[in-house]
PDB file of C-alpha atoms in Angstrom:
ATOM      1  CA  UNK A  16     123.523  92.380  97.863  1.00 51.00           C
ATOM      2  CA  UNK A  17     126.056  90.912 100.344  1.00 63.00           C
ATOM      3  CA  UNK A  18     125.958  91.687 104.382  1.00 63.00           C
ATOM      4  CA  UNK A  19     129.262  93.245 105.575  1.00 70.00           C
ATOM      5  CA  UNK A  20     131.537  91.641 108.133  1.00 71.00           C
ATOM      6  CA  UNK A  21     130.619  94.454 110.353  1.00 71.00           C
ATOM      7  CA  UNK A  22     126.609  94.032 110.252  1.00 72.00           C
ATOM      8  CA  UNK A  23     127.337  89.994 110.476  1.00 76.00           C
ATOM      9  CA  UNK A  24     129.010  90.620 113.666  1.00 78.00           C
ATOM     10  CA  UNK A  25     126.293  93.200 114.959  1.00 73.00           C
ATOM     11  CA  UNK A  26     123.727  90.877 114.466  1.00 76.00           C
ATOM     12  CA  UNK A  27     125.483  87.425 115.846  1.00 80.00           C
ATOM     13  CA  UNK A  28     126.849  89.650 118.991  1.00 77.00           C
ATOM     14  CA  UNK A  29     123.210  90.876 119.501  1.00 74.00           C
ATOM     15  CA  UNK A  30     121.515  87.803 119.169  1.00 79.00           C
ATOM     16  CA  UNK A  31     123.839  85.869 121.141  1.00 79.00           C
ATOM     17  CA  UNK A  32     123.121  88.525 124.223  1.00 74.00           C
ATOM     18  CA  UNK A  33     119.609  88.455 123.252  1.00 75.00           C
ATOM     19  CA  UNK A  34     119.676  84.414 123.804  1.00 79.00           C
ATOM     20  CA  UNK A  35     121.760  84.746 127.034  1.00 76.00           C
ATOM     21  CA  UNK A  36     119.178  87.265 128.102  1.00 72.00           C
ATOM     22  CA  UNK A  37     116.037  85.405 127.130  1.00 76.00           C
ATOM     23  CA  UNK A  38     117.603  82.227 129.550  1.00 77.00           C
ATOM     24  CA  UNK A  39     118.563  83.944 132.619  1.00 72.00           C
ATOM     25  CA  UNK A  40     115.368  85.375 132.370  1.00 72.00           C
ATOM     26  CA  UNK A  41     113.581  82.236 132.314  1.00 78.00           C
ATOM     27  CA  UNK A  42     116.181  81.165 134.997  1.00 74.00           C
ATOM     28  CA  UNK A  43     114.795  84.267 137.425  1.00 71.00           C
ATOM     29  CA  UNK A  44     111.497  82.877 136.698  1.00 75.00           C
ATOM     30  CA  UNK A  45     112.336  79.284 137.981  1.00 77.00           C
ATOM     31  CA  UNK A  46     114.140  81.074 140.784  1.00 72.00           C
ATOM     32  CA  UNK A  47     111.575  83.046 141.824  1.00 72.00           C
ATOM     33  CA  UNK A  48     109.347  79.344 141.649  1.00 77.00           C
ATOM     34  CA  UNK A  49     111.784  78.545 144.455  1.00 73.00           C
ATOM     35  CA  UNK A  50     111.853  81.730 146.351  1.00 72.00           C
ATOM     36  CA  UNK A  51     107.773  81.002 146.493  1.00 76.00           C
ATOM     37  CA  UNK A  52     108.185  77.443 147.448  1.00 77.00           C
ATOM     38  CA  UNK A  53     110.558  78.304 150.419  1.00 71.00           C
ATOM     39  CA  UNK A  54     108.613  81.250 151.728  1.00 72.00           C
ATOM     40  CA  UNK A  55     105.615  78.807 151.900  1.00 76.00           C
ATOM     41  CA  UNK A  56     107.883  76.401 153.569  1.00 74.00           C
ATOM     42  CA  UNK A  57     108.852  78.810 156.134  1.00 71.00           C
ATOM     43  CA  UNK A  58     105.378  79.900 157.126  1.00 72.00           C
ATOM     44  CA  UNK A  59     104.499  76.314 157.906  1.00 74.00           C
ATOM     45  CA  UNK A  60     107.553  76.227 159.770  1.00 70.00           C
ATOM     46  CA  UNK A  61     106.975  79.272 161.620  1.00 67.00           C
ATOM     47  CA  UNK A  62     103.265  77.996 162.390  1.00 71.00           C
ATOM     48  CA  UNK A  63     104.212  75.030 163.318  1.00 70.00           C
ATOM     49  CA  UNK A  64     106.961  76.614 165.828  1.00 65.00           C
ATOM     50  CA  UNK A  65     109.760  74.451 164.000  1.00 65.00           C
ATOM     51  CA  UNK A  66     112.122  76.847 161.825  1.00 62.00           C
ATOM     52  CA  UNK A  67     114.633  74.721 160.453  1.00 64.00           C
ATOM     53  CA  UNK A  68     118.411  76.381 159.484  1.00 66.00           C
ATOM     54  CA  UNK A  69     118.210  74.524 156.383  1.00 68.00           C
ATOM     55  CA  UNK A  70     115.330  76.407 155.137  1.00 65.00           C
ATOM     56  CA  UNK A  71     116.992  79.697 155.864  1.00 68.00           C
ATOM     57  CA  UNK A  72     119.847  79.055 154.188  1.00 73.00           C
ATOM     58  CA  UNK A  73     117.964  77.648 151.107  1.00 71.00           C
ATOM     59  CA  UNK A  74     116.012  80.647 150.803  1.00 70.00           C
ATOM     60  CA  UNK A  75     119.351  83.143 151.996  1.00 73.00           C
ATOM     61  CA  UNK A  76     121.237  80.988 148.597  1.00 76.00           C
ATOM     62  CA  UNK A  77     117.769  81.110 146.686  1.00 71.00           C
ATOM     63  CA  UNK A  78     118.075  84.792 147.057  1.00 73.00           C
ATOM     64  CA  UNK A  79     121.257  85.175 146.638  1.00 78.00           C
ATOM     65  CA  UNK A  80     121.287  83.163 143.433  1.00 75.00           C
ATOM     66  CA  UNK A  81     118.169  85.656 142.012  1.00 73.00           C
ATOM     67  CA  UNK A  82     119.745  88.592 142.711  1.00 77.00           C
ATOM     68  CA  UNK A  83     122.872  87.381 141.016  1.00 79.00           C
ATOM     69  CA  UNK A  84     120.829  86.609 137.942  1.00 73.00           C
ATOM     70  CA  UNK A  85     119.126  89.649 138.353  1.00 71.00           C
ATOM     71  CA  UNK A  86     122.516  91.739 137.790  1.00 78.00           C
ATOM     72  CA  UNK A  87     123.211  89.557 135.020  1.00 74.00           C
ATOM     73  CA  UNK A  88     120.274  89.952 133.123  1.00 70.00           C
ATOM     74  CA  UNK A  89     120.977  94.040 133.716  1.00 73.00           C
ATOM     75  CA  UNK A  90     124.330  93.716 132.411  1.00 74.00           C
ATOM     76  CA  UNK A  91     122.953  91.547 129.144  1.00 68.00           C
ATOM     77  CA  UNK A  92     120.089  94.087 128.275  1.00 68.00           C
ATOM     78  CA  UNK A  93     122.449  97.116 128.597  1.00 72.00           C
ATOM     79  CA  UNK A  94     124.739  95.303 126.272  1.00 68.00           C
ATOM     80  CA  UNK A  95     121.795  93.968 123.764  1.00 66.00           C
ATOM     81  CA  UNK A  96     120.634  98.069 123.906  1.00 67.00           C
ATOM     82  CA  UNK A  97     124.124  99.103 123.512  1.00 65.00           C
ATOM     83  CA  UNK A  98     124.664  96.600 121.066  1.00 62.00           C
ATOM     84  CA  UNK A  99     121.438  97.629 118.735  1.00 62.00           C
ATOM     85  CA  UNK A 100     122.161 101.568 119.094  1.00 64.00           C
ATOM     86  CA  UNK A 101     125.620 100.846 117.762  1.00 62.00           C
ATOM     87  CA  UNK A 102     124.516  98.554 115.218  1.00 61.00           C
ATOM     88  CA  UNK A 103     121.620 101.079 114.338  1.00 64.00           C
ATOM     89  CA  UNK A 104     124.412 104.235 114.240  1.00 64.00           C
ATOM     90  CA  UNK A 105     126.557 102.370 111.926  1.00 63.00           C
ATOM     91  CA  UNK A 106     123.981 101.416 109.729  1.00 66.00           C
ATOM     92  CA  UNK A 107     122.859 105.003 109.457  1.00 68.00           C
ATOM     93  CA  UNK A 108     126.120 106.250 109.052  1.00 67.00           C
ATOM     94  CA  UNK A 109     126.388 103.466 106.318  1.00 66.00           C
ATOM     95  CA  UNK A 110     123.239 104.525 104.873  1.00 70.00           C
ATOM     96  CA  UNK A 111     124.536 108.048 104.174  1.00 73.00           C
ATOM     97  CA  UNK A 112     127.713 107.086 103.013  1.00 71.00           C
ATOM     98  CA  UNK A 113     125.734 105.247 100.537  1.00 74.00           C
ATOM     99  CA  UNK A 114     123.683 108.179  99.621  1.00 77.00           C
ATOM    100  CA  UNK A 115     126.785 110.155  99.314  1.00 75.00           C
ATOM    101  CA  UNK A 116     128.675 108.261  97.153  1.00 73.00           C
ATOM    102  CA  UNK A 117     125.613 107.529  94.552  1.00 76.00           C
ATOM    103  CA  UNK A 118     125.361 111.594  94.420  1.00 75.00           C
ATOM    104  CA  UNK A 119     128.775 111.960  94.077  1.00 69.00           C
ATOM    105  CA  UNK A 120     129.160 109.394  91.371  1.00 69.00           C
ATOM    106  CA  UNK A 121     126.227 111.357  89.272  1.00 70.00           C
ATOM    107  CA  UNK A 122     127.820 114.638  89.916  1.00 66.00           C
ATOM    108  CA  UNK A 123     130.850 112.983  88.438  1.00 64.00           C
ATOM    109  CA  UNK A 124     129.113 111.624  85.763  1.00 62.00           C
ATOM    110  CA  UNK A 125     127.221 114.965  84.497  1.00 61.00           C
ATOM    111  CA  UNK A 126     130.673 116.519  85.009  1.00 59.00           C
ATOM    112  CA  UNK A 127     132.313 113.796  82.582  1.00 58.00           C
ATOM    113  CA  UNK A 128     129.049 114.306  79.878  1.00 58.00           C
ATOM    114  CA  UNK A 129     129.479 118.356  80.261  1.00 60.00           C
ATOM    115  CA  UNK A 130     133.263 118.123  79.733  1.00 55.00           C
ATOM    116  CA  UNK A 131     132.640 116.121  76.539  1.00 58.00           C
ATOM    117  CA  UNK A 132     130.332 118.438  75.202  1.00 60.00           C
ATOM    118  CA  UNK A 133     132.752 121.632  76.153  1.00 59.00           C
ATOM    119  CA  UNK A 134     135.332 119.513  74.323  1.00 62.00           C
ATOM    120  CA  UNK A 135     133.335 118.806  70.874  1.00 63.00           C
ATOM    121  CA  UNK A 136     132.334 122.710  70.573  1.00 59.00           C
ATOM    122  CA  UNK A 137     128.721 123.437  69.600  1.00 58.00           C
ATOM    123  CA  UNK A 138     127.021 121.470  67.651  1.00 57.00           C
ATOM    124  CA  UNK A 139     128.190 122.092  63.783  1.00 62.00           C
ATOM    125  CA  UNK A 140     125.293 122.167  61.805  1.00 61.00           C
ATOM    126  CA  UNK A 141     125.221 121.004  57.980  1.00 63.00           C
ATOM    127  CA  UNK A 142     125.051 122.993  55.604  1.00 55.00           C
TER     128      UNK A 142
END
């Protein structure tokens, strides 16, 4: 049995946004590694009375950065979950069209084999 266009193009658009979501989750992990690492930073900054404006503005960007991945990685599972429900409607929808058709095409069938019989009369007997 071949896979439609339609179903090809389903599955490549959901795994691709399933791939882009798997990395910028990964990347919100290694971002959050950072976010960690500068909030440590800054408390031995702050103890030590020393706050440097670098480490503010790493962990302002660090933020900033995580928060922009964290919208993106929204944005990618709404359109993987938006993605499958389509993908799963269609095939439904497919799925009845198929069951449809079959029960048409017997209908059709017993229609042609009743015809034929209507056609030949009763069956002559010999005598």
């Amino acid at each position: 049995m071949r896979i439609g266009l339609g179903k090809r193009v389903y599955f490549a658009v959901t795994l691709s946004l399933a791939v882009i979501a798997v990395l910028l989750a990964v990347l919100a992990v290694v971002q959050s590694e950072q976010i960690k690492e500068t909030l440590n930073k800054l408390d031995e900054s702050e103890e030590s009375g020393l706050i440097s404006t670098n480490t503010s503005e790493t962990l302002s960007s660090t933020i900033c950065t995580l928060k922009n991945i964290n919208r993106a990685l929204w944005l990618a599972s709404l359109c993987v979950g938006a993605t499958a429900s389509v993908s799963g409607g269609t095939t439904l929808f497919l799925h009845m069209a198929e069951r449809r058709a079959k029960s048409i095409k017997k209908r059709s069938i017993t229609s042609i084999y009743s015809y034929e019989s209507l056609k030949m009369g009763p069956p002559k007997m010999n005598n």
